[in-house]
Coordinates of C-alpha atoms in Angstrom, one line a residue:
X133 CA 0.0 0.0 0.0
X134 CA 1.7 3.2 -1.0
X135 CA -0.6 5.5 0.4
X136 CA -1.9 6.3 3.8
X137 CA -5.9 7.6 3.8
X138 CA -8.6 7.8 0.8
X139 CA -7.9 11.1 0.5
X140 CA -4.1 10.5 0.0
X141 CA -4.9 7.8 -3.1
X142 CA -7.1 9.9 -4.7
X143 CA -5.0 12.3 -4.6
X144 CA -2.3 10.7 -6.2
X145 CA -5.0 9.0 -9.0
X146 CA -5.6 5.8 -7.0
X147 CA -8.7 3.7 -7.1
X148 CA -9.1 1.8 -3.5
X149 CA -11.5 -0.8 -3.4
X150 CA -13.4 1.1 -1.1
X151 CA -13.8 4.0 -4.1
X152 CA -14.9 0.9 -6.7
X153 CA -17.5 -0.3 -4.3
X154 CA -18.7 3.4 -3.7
X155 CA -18.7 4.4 -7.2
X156 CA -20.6 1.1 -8.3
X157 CA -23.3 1.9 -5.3
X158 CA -23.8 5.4 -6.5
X159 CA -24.1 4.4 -10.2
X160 CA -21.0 6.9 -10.4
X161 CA -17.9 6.6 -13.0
X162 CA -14.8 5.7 -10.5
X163 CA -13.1 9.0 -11.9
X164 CA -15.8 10.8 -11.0
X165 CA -15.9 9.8 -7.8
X166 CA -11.8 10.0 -7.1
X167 CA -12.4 13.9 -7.9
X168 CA -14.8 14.2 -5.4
X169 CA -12.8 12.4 -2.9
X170 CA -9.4 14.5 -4.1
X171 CA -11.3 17.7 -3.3
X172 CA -12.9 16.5 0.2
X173 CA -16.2 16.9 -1.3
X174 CA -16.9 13.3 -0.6
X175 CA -15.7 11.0 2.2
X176 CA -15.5 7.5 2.9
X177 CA -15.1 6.3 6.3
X178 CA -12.8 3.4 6.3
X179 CA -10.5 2.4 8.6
X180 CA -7.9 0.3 7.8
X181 CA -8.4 -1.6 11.1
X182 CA -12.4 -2.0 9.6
X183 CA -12.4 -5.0 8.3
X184 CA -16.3 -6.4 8.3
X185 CA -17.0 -3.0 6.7
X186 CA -19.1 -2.6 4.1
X187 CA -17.6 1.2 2.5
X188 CA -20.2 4.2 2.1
X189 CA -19.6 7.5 0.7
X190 CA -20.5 10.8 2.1
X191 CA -20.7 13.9 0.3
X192 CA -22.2 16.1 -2.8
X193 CA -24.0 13.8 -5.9
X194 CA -24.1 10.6 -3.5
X195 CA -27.3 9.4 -2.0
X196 CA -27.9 11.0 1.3
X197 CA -26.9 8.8 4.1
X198 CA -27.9 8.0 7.4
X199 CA -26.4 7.7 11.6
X200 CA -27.8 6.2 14.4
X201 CA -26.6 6.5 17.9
X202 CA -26.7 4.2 20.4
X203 CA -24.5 2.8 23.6
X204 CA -24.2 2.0 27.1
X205 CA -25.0 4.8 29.9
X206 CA -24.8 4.6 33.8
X207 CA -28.6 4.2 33.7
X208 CA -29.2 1.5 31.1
X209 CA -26.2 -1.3 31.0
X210 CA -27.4 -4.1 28.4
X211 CA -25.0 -4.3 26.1
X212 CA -27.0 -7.8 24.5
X213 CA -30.1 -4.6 24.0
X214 CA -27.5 -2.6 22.1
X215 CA -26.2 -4.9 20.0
X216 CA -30.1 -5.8 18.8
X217 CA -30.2 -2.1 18.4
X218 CA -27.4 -2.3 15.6
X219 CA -28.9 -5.1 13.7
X220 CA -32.2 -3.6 13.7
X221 CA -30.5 0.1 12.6
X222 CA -28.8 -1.7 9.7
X223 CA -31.9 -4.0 9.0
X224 CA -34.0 -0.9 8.3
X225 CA -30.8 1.1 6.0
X226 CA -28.6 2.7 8.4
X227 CA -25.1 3.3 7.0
X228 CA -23.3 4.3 10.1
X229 CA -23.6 3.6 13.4
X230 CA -22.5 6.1 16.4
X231 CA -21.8 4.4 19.8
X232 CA -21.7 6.7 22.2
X233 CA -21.1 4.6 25.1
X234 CA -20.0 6.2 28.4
X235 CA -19.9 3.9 31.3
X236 CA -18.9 0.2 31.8
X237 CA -16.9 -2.0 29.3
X238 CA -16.9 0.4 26.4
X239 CA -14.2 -0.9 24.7
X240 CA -14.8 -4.5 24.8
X241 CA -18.8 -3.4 23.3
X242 CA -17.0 -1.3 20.1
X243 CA -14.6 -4.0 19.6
X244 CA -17.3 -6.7 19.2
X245 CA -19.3 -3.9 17.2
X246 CA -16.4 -3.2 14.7
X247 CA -16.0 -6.8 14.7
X248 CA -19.5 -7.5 13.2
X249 CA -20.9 -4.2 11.4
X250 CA -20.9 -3.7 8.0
X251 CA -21.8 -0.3 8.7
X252 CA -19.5 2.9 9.5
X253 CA -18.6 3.1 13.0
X254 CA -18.2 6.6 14.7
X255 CA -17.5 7.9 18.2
X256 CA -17.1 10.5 20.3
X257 CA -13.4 10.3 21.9
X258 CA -14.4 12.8 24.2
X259 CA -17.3 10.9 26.3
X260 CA -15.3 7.7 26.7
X261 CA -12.3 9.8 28.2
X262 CA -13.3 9.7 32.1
X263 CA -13.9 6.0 32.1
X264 CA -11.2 5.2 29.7
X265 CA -8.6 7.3 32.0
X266 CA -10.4 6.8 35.1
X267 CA -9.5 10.0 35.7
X268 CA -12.3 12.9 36.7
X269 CA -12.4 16.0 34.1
X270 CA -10.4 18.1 35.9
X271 CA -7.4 15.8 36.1
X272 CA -6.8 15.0 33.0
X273 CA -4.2 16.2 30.9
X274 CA -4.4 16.9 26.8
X275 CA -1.7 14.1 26.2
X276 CA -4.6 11.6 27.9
X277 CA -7.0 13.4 25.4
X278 CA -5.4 12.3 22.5
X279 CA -4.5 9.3 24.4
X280 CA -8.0 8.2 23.8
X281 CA -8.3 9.2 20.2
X282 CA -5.3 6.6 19.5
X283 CA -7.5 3.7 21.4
X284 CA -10.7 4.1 19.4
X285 CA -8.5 5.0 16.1
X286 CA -6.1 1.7 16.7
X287 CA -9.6 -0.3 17.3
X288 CA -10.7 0.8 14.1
X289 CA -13.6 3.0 14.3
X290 CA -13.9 4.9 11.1
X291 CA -15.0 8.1 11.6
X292 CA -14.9 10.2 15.6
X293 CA -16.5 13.8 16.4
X294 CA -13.9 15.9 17.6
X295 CA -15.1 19.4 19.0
X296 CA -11.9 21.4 17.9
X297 CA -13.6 24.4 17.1
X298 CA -14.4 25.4 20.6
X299 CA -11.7 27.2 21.6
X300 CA -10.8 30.8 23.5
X301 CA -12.0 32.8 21.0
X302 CA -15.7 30.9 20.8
X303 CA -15.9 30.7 24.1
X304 CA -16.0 34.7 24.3
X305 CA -17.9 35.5 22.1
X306 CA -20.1 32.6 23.4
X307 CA -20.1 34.8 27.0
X308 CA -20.8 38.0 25.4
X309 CA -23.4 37.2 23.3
X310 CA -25.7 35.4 25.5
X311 CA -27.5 32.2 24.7
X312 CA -31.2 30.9 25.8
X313 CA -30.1 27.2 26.4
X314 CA -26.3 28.2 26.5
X315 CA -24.4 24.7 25.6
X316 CA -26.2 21.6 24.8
X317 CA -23.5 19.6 23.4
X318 CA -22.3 17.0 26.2
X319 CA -18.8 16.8 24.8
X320 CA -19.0 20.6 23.9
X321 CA -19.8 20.9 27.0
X322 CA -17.2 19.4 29.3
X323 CA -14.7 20.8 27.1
X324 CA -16.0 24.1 27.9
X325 CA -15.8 23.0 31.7
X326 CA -12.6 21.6 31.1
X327 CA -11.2 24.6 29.6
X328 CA -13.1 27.3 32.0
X329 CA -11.6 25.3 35.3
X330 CA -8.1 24.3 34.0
X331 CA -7.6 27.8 32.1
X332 CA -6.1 26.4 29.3
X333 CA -6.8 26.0 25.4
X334 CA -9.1 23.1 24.1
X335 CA -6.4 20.3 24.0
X336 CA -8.1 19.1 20.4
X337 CA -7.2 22.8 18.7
X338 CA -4.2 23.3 20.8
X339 CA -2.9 20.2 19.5
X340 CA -4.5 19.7 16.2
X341 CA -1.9 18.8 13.9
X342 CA -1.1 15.9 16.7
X343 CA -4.2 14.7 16.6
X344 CA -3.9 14.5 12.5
X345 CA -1.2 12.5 13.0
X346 CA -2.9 10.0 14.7
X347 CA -6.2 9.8 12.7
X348 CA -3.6 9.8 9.0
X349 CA -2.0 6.6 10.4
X350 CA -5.5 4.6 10.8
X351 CA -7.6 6.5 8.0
X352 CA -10.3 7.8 10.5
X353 CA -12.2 10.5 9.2
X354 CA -12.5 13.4 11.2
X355 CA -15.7 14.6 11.8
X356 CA -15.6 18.4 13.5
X357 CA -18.1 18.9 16.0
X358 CA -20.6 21.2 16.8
X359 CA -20.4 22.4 20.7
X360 CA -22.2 25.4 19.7
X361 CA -25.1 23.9 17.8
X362 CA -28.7 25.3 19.1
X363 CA -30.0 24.0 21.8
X364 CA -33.5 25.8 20.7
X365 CA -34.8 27.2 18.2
X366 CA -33.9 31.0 19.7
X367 CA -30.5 30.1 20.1
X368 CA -30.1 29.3 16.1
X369 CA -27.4 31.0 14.2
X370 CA -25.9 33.3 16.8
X371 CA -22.6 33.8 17.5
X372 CA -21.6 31.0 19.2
X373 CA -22.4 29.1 15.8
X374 CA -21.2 30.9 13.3
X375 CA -18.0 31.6 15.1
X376 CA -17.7 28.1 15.5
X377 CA -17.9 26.9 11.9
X378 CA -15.3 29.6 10.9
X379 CA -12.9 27.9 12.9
X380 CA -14.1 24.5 11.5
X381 CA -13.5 26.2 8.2
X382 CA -10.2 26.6 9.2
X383 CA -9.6 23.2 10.9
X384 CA -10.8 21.7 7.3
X385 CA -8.1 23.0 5.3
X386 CA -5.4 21.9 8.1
X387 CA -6.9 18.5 8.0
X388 CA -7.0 18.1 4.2
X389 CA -2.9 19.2 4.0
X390 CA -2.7 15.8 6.0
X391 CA -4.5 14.0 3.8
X392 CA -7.3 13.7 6.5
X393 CA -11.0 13.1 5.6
X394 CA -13.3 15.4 7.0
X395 CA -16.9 15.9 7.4
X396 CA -18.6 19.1 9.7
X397 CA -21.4 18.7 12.4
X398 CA -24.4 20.9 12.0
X399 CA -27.8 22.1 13.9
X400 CA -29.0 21.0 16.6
X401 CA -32.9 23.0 16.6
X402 CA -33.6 25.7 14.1
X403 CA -36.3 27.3 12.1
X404 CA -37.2 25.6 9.2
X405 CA -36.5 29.4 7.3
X406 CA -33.2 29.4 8.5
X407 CA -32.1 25.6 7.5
X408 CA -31.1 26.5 3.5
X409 CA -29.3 29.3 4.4
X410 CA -27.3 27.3 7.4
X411 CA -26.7 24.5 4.2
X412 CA -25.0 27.2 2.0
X413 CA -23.2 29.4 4.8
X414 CA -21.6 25.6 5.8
X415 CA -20.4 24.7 2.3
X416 CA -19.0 28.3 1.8
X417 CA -16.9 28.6 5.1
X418 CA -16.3 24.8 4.8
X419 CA -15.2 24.6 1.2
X420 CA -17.8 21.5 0.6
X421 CA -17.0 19.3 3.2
X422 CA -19.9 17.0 3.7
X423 CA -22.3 18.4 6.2
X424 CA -23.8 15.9 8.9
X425 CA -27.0 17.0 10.8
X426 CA -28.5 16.5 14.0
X427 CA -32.3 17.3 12.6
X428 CA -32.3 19.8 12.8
X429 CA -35.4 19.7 15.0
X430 CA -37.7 22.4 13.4
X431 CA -40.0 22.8 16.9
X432 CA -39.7 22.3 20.6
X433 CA -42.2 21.7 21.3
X434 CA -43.0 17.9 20.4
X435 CA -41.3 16.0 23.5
X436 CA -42.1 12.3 22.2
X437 CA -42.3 13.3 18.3
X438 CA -38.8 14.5 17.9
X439 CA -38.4 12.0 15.0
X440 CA -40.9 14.1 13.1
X441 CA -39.5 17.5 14.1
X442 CA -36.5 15.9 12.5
X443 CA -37.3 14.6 9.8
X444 CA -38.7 17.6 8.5
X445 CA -35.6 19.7 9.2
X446 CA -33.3 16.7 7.6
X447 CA -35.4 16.8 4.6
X448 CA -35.2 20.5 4.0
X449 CA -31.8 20.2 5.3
X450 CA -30.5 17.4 2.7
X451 CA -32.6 19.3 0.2
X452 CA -29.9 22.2 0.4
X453 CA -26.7 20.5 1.1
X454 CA -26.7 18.7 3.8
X455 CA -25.3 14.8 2.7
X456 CA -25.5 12.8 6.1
X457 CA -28.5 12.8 8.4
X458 CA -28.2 11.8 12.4
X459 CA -31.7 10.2 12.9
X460 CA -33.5 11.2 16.2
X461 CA -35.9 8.8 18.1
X462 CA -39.5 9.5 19.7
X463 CA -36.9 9.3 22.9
X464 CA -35.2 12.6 22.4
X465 CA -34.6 14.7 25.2
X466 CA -36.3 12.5 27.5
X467 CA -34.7 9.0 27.9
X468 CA -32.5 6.4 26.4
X469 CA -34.1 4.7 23.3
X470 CA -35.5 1.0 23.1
X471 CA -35.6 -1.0 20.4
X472 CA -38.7 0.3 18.7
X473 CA -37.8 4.1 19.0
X474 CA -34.6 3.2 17.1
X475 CA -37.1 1.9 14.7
X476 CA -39.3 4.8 14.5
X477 CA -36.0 7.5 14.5
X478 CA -34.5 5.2 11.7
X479 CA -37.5 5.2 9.3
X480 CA -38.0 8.9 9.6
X481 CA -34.5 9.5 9.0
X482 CA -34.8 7.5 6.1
X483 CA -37.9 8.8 4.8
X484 CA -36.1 12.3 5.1
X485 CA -32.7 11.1 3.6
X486 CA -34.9 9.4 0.4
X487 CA -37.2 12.7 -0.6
X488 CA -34.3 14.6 -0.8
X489 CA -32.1 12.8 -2.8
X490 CA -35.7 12.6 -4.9
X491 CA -35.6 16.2 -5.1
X492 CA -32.0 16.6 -5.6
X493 CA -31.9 14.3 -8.7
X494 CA -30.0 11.5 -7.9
X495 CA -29.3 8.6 -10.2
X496 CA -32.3 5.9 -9.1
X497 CA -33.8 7.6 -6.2
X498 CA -37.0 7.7 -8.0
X499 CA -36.6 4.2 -9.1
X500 CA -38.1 2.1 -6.0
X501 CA -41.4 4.9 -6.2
X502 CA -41.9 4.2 -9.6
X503 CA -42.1 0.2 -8.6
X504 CA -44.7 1.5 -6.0
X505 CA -46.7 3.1 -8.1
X506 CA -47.0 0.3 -10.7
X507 CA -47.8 -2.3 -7.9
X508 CA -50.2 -0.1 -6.5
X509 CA -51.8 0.6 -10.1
X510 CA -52.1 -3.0 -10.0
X511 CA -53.8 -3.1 -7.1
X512 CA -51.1 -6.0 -6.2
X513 CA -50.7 -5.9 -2.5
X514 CA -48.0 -8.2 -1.9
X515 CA -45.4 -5.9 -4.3
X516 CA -46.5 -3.1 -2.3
X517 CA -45.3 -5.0 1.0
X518 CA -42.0 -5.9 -0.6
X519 CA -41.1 -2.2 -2.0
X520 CA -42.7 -0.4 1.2
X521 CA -39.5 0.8 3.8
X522 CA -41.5 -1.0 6.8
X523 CA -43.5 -3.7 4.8
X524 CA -44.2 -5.9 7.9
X525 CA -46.0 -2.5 9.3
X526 CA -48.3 -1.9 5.9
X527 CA -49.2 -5.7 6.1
X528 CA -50.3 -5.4 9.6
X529 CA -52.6 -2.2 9.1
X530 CA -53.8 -3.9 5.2
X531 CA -55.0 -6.8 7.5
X532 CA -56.2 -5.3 10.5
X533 CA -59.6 -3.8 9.0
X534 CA -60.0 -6.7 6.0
X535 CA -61.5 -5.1 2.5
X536 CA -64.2 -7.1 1.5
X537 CA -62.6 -7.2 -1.9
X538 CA -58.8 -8.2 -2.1
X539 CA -58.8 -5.7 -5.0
X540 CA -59.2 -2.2 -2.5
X541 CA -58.5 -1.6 0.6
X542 CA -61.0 -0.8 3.9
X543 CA -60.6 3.0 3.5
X544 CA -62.7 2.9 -0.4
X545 CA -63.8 -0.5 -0.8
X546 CA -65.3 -0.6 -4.6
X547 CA -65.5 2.8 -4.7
X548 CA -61.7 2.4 -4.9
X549 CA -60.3 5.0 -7.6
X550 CA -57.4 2.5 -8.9
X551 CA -60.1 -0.2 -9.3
X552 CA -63.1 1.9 -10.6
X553 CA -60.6 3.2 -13.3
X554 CA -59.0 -0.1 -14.1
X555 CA -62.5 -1.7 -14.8
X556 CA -63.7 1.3 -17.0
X557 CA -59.9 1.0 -19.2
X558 CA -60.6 -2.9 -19.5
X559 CA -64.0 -2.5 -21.0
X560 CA -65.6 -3.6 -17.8
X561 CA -68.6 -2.5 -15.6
X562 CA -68.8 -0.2 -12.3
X563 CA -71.4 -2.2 -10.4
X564 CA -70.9 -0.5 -6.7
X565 CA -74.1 -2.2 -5.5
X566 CA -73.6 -5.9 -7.0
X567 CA -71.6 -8.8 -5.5
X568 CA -69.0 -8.6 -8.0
X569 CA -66.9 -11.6 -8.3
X570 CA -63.5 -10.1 -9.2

């Protein structure tokens, strides 16, 4: 192997295998695709360590993909529940998977996960640290820091959220600008506290080009965090945001003179008349780095519904530029998720995700509609299970209220618009009020 990371090969006119399975996914030419990747417009995750992985690409004219979290916290340890969390996430499409994990035996739960997913695997360095270390915050040093960044990278995780970009200068203008819900990132946040008690720079941007050096020698993509997303929808594009993705702006450029893949973190809660304009301000400041959502959560009012506050925002967002979507469950902001809220968060993410690469134009998107529609003009139920994104669910409701004809459903019964219409282009009778044998 004569080159280090994806971006490196590309770079240098390389097709990896990664890039041919990519390109063939994407119904992309492999030269194409090896622009895209040269320029940091498009990422693929893939550490070398990865070896059940099953290569995706992130970024502009690729299909937009999809994150779940999921891990073990000090309230819920099951790590068999997890696991059936992952198979379910990449049963239902998921591309990536986040773990999160921040109590217990997190290391030996991402090893197994690496181990077995097909699908990306991300973390967040920065919420393992204190059990990694076994250290508290305020004792630990930026060496341990980065300490922990080597573990996951060594382990093979294939993409980790690093919140470099919350540094003095932020953090100032953060203070003077005033903020409803002040900082809702959790590893933005002890950061902050981390920085605030010790006095000293963020350890991540203090030591960037360190911490290039290790991500280069695995091929983990970096993906720059968001501590000062918007915790509400009053707190959207202020300061503390904007200031924040200048400096990841910055950080992207220093990455890619490593050959380092990078993606940027977005909103968090926001308007759904700001979202287009957050897309384009990201991919100017950010020179077209891929741009991976939270949501963003267009109300806050929907406690329990969160997946459909999202869903809307990641629909409008991928609609404008955003190219990866991190799915939220009913759960959001009120407990860890089971099984079937990963279900519910991963569908609406995936509904989002699909409309907008409809509306964007991408090669195929349409295709699986247009085998809807035809089943459905044929009235032929079974297809419609087979094509439907939760097919087991439509049977289920189909069967719960039976038609008395197979040909309609409960809702029009003859009166059914498909069938009426069908009868009339075959030459056949409307007879609403007749026991009609077909």
């Amino acid at each position: 192997m004569n080159y280090k990371t994806q971006m490196k090969a590309a770079k240098k006119g390389i097709v990896t295998k990664e890039m041919k399975i990519v390109a063939c996914k994407e119904n992309m030419l492999e030269q194409e695709l090896i622009k895209l990747v040269a320029e940091g417009k498009v990422v693929i995750p893939a550490n070398i360590n990865h070896k059940s992985l099953n290569p995706e690409g992130i970024g502009d004219g690729l299909r937009t993909k999809v994150n779940v979290n999921l891990g073990i916290s000090g309230d819920s340890i099951d790590y068999c529940r997890e696991m059936q969390k992952v198979k379910l996430a990449i049963d239902f499409g998921a591309e990536a998977i986040m773990d999160l994990s921040n109590y217990g035996k997190t290391q030996e739960f991402r090893t197994k996960l690496i181990e077995k997913s097909p699908a990306m695997i991300g973390t967040v360095p920065m919420y393992d640290a204190i059990g990694y270390l076994e250290k508290d915050l305020l004792d630990i040093k930026a060496e341990d820091f980065l300490n922990v960044v080597r573990a996951h990278a060594k382990q093979g995780v294939d993409f980790v959220t690093i919140h470099a970009g919350i540094n003095k200068r932020t953090i100032s203008l953060f203070k003077e600008d005033k903020r409803r819900m002040n900082i809702v990132s959790r590893g933005g946040s002890l950061l902050f506290a981390w920085m605030e008690m010790t006095g000293n720079e963020n350890p991540f941007y203090e030591y960037y080009d360190e911490l290039l050096e290790i991500l280069r020698e695995y091929d983990v993509t970096i993906s720059l965090g968001d501590a000062m997303r918007p915790g509400c929808l009053d707190d959207s594009t202020d300061a503390g945001q904007v200031s924040e993705l200048i400096e990841l702006g910055l950080l992207t450029k220093r990455a890619w003179e490593k050959d380092v893949q990078v993606m940027i973190e977005g909103p968090g809660h926001m308007a759904m008349n700001e979202i287009a304009a957050n897309m384009q301000i990201e991919k100017r400041l950010c020179h077209g780095a891929p741009f991976y959502v939270l949501g963003p959560l267009v109300t806050d009012i929907a406690p329990g519904y969160d997946h459909i506050t999202s869903a809307i925002g990641g629909a409008i967002a991928a609609t404008n530029g955003a190219n990866f979507l991190c799915y939220v469950t009913p759960a959001e902001h009120l407990r860890l998720p089971d099984l079937n809220d990963v279900k519910e968060g991963v569908i609406a993410a995936k509904i989002a995700a699909h409309s907008a690469d409809i509306a964007n134009g991408i090669k195929g998107a349409r295709d699986r509609d247009n085998k809807m529609a035809d089943a459905r003009q044929k009235l032929d139920w079974e297809e419609m299970f087979k094509i439907a994104i939760d097919g087991e669910k439509a049977k289920e409701y189909f069967e719960s209220v039976p038609p008395e004809s197979k040909h309609s459903c409960s809702m029009c019964g003859k009166m059914c618009a498909v069938r009426t219409t069908n009868r009339i282009l075959n030459g056949e009778k409307v007879e609403l009020l007749q026991n009609e044998v077909k």
